[in-house]
Structure formats: C-alpha cells, structure tokens
Coordinates of N, CA and C in Angstrom, one line a residue:
X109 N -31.0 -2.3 5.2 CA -32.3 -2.2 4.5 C -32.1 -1.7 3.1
X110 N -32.8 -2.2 2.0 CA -32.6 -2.0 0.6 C -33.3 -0.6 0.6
X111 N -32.5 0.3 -0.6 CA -33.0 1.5 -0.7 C -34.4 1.7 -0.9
X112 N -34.7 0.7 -1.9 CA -36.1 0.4 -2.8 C -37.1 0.7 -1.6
X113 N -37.2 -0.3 -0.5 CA -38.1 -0.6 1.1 C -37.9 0.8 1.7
X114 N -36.9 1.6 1.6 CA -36.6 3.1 2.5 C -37.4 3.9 1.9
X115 N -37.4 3.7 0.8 CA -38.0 4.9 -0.7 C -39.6 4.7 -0.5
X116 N -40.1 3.5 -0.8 CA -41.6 2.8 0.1 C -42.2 2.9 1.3
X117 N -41.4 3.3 2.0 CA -41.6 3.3 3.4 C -41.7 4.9 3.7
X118 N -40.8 5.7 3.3 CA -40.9 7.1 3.3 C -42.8 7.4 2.7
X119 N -42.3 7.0 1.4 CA -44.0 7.3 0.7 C -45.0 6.8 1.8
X120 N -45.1 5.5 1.9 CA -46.2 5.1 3.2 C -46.4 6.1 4.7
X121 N -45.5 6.2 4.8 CA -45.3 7.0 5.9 C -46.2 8.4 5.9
X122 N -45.5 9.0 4.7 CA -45.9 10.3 4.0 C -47.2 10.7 3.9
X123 N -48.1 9.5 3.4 CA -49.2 9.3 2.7 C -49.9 9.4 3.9
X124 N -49.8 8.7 4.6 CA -50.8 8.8 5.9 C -50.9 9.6 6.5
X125 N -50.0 11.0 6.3 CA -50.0 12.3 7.6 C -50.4 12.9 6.5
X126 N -51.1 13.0 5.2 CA -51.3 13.9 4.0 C -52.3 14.9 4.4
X127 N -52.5 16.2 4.5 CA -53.4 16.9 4.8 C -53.6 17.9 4.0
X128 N -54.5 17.9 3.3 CA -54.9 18.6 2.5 C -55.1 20.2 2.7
X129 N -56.1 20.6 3.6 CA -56.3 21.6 4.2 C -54.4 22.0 4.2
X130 N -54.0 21.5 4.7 CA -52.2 22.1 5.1 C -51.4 22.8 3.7
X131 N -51.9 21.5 3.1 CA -51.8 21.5 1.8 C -52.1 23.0 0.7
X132 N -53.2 22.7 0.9 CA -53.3 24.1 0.2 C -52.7 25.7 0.5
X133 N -52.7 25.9 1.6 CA -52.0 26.8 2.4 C -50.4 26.9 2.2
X134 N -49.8 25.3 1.8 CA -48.2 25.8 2.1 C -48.5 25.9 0.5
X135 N -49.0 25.4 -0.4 CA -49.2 25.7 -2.2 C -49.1 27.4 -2.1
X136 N -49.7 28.0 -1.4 CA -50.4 29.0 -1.7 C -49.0 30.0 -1.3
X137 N -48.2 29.4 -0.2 CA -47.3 30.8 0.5 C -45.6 29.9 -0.8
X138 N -45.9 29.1 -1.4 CA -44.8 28.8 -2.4 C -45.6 29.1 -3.8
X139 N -46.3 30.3 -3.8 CA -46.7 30.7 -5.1 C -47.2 29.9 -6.4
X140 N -48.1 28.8 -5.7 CA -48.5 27.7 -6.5 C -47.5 27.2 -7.7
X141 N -46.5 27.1 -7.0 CA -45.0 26.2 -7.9 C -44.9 25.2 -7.5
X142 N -45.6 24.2 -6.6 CA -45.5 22.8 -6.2 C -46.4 22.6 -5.2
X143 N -47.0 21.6 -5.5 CA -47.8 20.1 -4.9 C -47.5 20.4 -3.4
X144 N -48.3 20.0 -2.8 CA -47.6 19.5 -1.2 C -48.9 18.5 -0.7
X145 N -48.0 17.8 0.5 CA -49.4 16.5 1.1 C -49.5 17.4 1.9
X146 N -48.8 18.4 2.3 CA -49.6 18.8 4.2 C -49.2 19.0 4.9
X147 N -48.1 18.3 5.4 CA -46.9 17.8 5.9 C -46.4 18.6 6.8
X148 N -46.5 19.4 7.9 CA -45.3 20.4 8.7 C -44.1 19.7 8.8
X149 N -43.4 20.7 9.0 CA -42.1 20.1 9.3 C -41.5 19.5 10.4
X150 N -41.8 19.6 11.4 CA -41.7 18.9 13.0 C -42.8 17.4 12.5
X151 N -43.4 17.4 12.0 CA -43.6 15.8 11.8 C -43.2 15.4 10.5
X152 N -43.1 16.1 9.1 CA -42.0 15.4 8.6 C -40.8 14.7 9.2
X153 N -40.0 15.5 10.0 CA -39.0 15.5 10.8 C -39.0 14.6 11.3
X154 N -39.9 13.8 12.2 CA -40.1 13.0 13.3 C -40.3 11.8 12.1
X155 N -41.1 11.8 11.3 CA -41.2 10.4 10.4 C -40.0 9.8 10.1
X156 N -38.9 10.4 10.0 CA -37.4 10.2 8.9 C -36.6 9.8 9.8
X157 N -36.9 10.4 11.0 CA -36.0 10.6 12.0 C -34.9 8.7 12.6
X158 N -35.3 8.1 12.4 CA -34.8 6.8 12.4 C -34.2 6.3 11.3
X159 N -34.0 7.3 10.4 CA -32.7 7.0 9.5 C -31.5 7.4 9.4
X160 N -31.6 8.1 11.0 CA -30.3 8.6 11.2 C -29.7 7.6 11.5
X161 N -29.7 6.8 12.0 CA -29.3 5.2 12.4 C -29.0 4.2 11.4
X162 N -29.5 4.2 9.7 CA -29.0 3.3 9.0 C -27.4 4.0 8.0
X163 N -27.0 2.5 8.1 CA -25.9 2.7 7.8 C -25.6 2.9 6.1
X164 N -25.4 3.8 5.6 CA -26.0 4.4 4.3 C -24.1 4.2 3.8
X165 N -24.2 3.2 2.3 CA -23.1 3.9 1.6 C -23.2 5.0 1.2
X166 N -22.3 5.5 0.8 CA -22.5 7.2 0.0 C -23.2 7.0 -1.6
X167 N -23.3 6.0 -2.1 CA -24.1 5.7 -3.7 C -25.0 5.4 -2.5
X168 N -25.9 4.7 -1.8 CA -27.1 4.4 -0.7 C -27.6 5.8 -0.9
X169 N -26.9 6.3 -0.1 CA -27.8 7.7 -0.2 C -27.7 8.7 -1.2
X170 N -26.9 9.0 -1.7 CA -27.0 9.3 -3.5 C -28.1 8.6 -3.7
X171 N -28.6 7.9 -3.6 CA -29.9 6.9 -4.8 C -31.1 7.5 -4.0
X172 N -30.8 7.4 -2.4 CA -32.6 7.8 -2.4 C -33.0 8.5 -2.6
X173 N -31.7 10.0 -2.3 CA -32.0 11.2 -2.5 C -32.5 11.6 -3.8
X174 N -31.7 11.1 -4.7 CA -32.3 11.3 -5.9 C -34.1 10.6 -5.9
X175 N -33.7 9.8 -5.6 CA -35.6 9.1 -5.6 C -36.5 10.1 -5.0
X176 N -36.2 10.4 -4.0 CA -37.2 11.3 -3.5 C -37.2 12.4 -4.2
X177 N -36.5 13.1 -4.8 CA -36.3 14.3 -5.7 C -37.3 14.4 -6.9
X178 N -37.1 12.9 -7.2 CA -38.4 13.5 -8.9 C -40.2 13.0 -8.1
X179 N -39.9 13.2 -6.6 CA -41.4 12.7 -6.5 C -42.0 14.1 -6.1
X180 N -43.5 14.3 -7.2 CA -43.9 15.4 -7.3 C -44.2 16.2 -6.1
X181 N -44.3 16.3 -4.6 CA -45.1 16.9 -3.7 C -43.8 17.0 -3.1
X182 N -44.0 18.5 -2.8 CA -42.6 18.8 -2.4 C -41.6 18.7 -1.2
X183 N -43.2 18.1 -0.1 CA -42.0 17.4 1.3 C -40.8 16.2 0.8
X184 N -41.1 15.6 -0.2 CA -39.8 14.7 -0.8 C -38.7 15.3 -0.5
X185 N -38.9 16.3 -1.3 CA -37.9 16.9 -1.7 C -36.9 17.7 -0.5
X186 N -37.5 17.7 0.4 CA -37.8 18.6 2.3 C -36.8 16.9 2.7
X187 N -37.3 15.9 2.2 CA -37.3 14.5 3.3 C -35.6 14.5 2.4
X188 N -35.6 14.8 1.2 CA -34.3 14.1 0.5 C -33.1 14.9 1.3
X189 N -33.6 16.5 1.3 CA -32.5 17.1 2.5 C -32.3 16.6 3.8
X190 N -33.3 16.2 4.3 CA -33.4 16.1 5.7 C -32.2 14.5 6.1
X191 N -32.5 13.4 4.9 CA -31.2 12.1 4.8 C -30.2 12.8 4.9
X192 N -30.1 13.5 4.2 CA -28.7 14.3 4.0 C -28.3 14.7 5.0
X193 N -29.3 15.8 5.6 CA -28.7 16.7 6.9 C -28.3 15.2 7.9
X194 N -29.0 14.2 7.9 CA -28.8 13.2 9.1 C -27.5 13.2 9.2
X195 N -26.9 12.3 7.7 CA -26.0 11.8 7.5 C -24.9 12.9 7.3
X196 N -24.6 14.0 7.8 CA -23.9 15.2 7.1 C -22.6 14.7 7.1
X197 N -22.1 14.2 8.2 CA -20.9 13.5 9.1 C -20.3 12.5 8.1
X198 N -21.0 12.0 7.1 CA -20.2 11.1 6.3 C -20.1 11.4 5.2
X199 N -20.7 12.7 4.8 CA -20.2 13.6 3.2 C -18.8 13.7 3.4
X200 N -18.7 14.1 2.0 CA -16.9 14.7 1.7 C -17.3 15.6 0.9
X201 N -16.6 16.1 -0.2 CA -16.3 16.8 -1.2 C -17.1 16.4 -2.0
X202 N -17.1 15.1 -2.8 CA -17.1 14.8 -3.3 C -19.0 14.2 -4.0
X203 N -19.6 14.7 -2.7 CA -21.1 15.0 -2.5 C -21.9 16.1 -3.3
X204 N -21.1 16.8 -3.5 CA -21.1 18.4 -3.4 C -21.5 18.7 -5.1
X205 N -21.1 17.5 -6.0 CA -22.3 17.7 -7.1 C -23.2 17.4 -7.1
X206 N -23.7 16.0 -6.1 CA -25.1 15.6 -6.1 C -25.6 17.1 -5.2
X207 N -25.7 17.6 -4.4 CA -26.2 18.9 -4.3 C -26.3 19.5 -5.0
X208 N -25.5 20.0 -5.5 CA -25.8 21.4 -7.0 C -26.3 21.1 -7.8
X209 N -26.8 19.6 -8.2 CA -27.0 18.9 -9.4 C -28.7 19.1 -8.6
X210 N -28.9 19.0 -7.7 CA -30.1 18.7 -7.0 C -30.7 20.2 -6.6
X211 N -29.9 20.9 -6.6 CA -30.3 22.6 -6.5 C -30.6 23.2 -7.5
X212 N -30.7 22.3 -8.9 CA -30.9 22.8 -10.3 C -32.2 22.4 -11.0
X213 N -32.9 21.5 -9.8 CA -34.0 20.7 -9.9 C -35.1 21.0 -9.0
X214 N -36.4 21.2 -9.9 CA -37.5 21.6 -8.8 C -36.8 23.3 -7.8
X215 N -36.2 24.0 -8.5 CA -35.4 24.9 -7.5 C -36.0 26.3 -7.2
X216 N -36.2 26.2 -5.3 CA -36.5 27.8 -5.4 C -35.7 28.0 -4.1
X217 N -36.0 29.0 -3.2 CA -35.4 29.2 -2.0 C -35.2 28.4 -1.3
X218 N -36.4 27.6 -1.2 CA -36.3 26.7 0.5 C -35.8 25.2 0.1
X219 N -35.4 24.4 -1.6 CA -34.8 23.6 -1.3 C -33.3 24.0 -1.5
X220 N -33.2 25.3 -2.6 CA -31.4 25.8 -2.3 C -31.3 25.8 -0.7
X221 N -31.7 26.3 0.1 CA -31.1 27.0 1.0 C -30.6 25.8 2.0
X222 N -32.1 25.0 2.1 CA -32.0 23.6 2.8 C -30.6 22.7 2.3
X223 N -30.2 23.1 0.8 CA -28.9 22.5 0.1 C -28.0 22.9 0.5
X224 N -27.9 24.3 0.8 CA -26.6 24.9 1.0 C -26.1 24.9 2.3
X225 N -27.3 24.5 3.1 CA -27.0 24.2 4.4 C -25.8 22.8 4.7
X226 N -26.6 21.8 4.1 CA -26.0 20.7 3.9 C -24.3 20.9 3.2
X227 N -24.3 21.5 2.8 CA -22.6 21.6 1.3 C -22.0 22.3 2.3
X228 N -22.6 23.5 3.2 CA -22.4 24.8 4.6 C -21.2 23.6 5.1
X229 N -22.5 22.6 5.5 CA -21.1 21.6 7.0 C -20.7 20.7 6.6
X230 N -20.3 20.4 5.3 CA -19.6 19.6 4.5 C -18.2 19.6 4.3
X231 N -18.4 21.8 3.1 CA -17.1 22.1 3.1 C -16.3 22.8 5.0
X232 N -17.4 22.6 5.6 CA -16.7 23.3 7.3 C -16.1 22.4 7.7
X233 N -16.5 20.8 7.8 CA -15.5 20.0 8.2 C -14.2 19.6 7.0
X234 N -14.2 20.1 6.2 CA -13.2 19.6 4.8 C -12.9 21.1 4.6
X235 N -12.7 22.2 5.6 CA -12.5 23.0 4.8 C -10.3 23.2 4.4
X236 N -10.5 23.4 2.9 CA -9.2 23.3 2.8 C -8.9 24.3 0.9
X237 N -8.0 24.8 0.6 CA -8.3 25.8 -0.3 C -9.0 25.3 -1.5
X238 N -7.9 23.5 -1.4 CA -8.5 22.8 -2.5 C -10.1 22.2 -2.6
X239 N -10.9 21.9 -1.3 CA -12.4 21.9 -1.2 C -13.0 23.2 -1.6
X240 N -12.6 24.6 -1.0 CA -13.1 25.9 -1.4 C -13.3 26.5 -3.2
X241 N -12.2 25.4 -3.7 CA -12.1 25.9 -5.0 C -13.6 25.1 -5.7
X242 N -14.2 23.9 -5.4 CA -15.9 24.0 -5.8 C -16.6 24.7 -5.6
X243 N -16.7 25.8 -4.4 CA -17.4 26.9 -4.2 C -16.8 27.9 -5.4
X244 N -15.5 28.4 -6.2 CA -15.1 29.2 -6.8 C -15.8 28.9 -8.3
X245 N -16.0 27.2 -8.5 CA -16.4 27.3 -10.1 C -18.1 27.5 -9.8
X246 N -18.5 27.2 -8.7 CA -20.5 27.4 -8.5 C -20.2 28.7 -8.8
X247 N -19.0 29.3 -8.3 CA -19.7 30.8 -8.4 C -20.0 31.7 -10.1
X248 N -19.4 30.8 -10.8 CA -19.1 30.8 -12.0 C -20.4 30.6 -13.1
X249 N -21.1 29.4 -12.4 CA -22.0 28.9 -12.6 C -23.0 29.5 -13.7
X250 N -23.5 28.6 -14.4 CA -24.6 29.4 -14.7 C -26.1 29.7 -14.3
X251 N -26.4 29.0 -13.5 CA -27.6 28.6 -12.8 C -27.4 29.4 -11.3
X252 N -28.2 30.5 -11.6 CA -28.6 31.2 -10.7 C -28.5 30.6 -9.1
X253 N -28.9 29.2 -8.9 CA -29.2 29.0 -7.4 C -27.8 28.3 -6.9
X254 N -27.0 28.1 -8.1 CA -25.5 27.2 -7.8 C -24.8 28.7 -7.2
X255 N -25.3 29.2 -7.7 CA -24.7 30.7 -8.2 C -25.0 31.4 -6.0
X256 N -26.2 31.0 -5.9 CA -26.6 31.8 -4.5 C -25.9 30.7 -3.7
X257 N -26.0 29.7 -3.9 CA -25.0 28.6 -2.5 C -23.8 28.5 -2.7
X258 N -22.6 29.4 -3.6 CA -21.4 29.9 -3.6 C -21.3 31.0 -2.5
X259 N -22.4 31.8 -2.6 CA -22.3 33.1 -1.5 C -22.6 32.9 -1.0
X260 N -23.7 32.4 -0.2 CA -23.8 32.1 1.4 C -23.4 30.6 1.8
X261 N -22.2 29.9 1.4 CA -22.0 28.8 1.8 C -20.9 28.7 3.0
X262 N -20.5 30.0 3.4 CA -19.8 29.5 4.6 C -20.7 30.5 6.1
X263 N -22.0 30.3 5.6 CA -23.0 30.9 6.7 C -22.2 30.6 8.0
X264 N -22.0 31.0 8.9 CA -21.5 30.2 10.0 C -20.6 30.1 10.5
X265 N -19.8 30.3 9.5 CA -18.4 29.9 10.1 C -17.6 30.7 10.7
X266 N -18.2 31.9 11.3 CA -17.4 32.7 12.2 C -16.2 33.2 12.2
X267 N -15.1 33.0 12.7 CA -13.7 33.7 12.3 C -13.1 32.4 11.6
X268 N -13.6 31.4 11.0 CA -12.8 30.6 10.5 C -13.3 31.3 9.3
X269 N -14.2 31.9 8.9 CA -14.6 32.4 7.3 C -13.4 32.9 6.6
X270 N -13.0 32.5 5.4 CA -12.4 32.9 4.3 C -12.7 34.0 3.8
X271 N -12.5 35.5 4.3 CA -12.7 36.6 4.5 C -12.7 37.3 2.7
X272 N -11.5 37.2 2.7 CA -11.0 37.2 0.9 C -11.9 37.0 0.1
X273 N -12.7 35.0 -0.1 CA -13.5 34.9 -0.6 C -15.2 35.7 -0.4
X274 N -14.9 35.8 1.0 CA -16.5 36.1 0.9 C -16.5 37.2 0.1
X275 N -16.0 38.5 0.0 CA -15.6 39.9 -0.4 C -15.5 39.5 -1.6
X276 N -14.7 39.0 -1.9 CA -14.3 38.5 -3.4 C -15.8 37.9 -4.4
X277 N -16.6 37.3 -3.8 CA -17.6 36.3 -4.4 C -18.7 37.5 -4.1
X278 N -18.5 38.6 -3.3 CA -19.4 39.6 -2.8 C -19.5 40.8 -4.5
X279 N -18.1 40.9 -4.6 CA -17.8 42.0 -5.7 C -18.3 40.9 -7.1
X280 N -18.0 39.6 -7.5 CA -18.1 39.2 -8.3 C -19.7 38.9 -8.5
X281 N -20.3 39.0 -8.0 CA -21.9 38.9 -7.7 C -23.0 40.3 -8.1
X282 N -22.0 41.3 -7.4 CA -23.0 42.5 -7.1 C -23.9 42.8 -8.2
X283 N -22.9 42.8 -9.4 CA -23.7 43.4 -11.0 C -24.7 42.5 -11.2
X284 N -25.2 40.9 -10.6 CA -26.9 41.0 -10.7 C -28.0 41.4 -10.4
X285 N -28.6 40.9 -10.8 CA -30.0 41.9 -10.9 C -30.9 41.3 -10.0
X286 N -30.6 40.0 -9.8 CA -31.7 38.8 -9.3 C -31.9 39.2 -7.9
X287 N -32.8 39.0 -7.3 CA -33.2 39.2 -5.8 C -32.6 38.2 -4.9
X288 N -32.6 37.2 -5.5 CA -31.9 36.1 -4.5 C -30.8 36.4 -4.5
X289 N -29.9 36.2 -5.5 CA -28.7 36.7 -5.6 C -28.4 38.1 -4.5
X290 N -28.8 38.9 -4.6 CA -28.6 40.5 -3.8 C -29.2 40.1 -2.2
X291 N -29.8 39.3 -2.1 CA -30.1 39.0 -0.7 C -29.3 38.2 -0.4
X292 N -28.7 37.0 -0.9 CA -27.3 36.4 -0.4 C -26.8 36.8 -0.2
X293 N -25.5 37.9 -1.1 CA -25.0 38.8 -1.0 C -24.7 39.3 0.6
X294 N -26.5 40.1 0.7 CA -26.4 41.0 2.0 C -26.8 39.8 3.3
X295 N -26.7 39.0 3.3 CA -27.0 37.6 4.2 C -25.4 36.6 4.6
X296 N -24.9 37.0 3.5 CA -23.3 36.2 4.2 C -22.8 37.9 4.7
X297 N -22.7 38.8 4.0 CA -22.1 40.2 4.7 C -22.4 40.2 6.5
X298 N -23.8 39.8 6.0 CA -24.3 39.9 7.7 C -24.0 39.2 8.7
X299 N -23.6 38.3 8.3 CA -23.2 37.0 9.2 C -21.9 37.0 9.4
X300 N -21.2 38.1 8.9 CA -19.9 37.8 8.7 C -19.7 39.3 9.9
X301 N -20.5 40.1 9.8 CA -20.4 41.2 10.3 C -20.8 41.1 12.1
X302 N -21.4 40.0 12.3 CA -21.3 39.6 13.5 C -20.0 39.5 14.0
X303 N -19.3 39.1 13.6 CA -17.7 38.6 14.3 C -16.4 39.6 13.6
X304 N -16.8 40.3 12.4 CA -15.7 41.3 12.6 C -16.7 42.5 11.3
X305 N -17.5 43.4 12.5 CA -18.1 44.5 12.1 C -17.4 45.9 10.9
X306 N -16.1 45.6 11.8 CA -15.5 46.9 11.1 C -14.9 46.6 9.7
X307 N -14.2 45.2 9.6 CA -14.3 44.4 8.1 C -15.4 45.0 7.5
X308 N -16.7 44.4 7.8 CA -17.6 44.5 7.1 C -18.1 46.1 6.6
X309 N -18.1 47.0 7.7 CA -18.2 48.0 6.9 C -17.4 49.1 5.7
X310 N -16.3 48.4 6.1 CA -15.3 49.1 5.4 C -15.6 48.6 4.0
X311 N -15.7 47.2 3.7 CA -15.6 46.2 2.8 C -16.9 46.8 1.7
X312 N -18.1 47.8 2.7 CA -19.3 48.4 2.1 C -19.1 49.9 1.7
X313 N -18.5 50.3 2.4 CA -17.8 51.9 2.2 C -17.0 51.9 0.8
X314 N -16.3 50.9 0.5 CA -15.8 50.9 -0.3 C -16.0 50.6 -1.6
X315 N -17.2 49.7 -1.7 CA -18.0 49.2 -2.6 C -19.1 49.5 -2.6
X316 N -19.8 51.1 -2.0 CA -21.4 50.8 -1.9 C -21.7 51.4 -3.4
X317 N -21.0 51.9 -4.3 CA -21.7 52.1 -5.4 C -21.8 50.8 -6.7
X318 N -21.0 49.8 -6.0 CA -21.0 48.5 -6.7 C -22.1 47.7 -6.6
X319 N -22.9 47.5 -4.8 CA -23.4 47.0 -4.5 C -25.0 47.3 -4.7
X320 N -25.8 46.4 -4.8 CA -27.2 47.1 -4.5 C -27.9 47.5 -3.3
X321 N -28.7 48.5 -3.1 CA -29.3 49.0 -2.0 C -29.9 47.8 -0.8
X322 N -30.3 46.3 -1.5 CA -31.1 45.6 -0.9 C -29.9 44.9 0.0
X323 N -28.7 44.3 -1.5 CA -27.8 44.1 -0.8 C -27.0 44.6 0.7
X324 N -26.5 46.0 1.0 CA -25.8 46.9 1.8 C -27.4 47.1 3.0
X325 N -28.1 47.4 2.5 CA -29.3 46.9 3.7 C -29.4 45.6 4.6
X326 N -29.3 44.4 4.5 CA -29.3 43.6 4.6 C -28.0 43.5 5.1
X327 N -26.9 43.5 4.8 CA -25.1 43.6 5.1 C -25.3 44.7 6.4
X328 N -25.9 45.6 6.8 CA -26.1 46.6 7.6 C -27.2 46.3 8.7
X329 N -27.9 45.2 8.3 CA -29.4 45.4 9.5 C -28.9 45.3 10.5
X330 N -27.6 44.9 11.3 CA -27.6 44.7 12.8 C -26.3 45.3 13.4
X331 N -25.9 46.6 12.3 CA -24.4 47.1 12.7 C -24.8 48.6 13.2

C-alpha cells in the first residue's frame, strides 16, 4: 500500500473517533501546547494496529512518520510513534536520527519519552560500543530533549546496562538546571538501582553534592 493511502487512511480513521469533550481535557493536562481530536490511547492503538502487518521499507516508514509529524493535533504525532514502536524489529542504528530529528519537533515529555522508548529497543538489539557512541554525541547535544533520551535510553536493560555510561552521562548532566533533565537523571539511577542497589548508592554518596536534590530523590525512591 502506497504511503500517500496509509497517511489518508490514518486521517480518516482519526477523524471519525474525534471527540471534542476528550479533547479539551487532554489540551488542558498538556498545558494548552497542542491541539488534540480526543483520541484515548487504547483506541488510537486499536485504529493503527493493522499496520503492524505492512511490509514497510525503512524510507516507507521514514516518510509517514514524518507525515504524521507536521499534522497539527497531537495523536499524529502518538500514531507516528506508535508505526515505529510496531515496526521496532526492523530499525538499526541508522534510524536513530529520524528520532532525534523528530524529538526536536513539536517536543515535550510524552512525544520524547514515547521516542526514546523506540531508540531504548533499537540500540538493545544493536547494542555494541560503536551503536552506544550516538547516545555519547545526544548527550552532547544541544537540545535539551536529545539531551534527556541520552540518559534514560537504556531504561531496561537490566544487568546488560553499560554501568560506566550511565554514571558517566549521570555526572555529565548533573550541572543542569532543567527539570527534565534532573528527573531523567534520577529515572535511569532508578532503574538501574533495581538490579544492582549498592552500585547505585555508592555512585550517590559519592556524588550527592554534584547532583540535584530532585535528582538523588528519584535515584533513591525504592532503595
């Protein structure tokens, strides 16, 4: 199926389950920074859901994602992740600027996070020092939200995590100021501190005058 007919068909789809009432309520809890039709997400979910099944080149899906991206109401932008997450299994590396490129656009928490989910099980199945080193220059980044899916992008990965990095991307982080920033921070600590606790505290003991209070709170909620 031509991308043009997927891109049309998404909108049609979309357009019909529009609910205003819904609408105003998700505007309201995203601080009137974007549009929405209404949309929950268990039936967005369910509309898309049969595109897990087409057979998408990687420019295929590059294109719609981007299509859905400049369309103003922000489940698009929910649907462009959601192709993505389908298709996660046939990313590489090489994906991984149309994400950041796409995390720099329309950007707040919930489409970074929904991003970094996606780049999460990308670099997990590719993980290798030479894939890890695109996480080294995001962190570099200048854009803040490239900047937050460097640090929590190996959410998950349990004892396979790159211990080094995370600590490392942890200390090179701390001196912001930004809230997201300092909650990533204390959000990969935490996740990391499920599987080796005493790492993590040490890694805080030793750095708590580097780190911020929100940060080491968050790194601590469940130790």
């Amino acid at each position: 199926m031509q991308i043009e007919a997927l891109y049309h068909q998404i909108q049609t789809a979309f357009s019909a389950q529009a609910n205003p009432e819904n609408a105003l309520a998700m505007r309201r809890y995203m601080r009137d920074q974007f549009d929405f039709l209404g949309i929950k997400t268990p039936v967005r979910r369910a509309l898309i859901k049969d595109l897990a099944t087409v057979e998408f080149a990687h420019t295929d899906l590059e294109q719609l994602a981007r299509a859905l991206w400049l369309l103003p109401q922000r489940e698009y932008q929910y649907a462009a992740i959601d192709v993505l997450a389908l298709h996660k299994k046939k990313l590489d590396v090489s994906q991984l600027s149309l994400l950041l490129t796409l995390a720099q656009e329309k950007s707040w928490w919930d489409s970074v996070d929904g991003l970094a989910s996606v780049a999460n099980r990308v670099l997990f199945a590719n993980r290798t020092q030479q894939s890890q080193v695109h996480m080294d220059s995001a962190l570099q980044h200048s854009n803040l939200w490239v900047r937050r899916i460097a640090m929590i992008h190996q959410l998950g990965w349990r004892l396979e995590t790159d211990e080094a990095r995370l600590f490392g991307y942890a200390k090179t982080l701390a001196h912001e100021e930004d809230f997201f920033i300092r909650k990533a921070i204390g959000w990969a600590l935490r996740d990391y501190a499920r599987w080796q606790p005493e790492a993590v505290r040490e890694f805080i003991e030793t750095h708590r005058g580097l780190l911020s209070n929100l940060s080491v709170r968050e790194a601590l909620k469940h130790l």
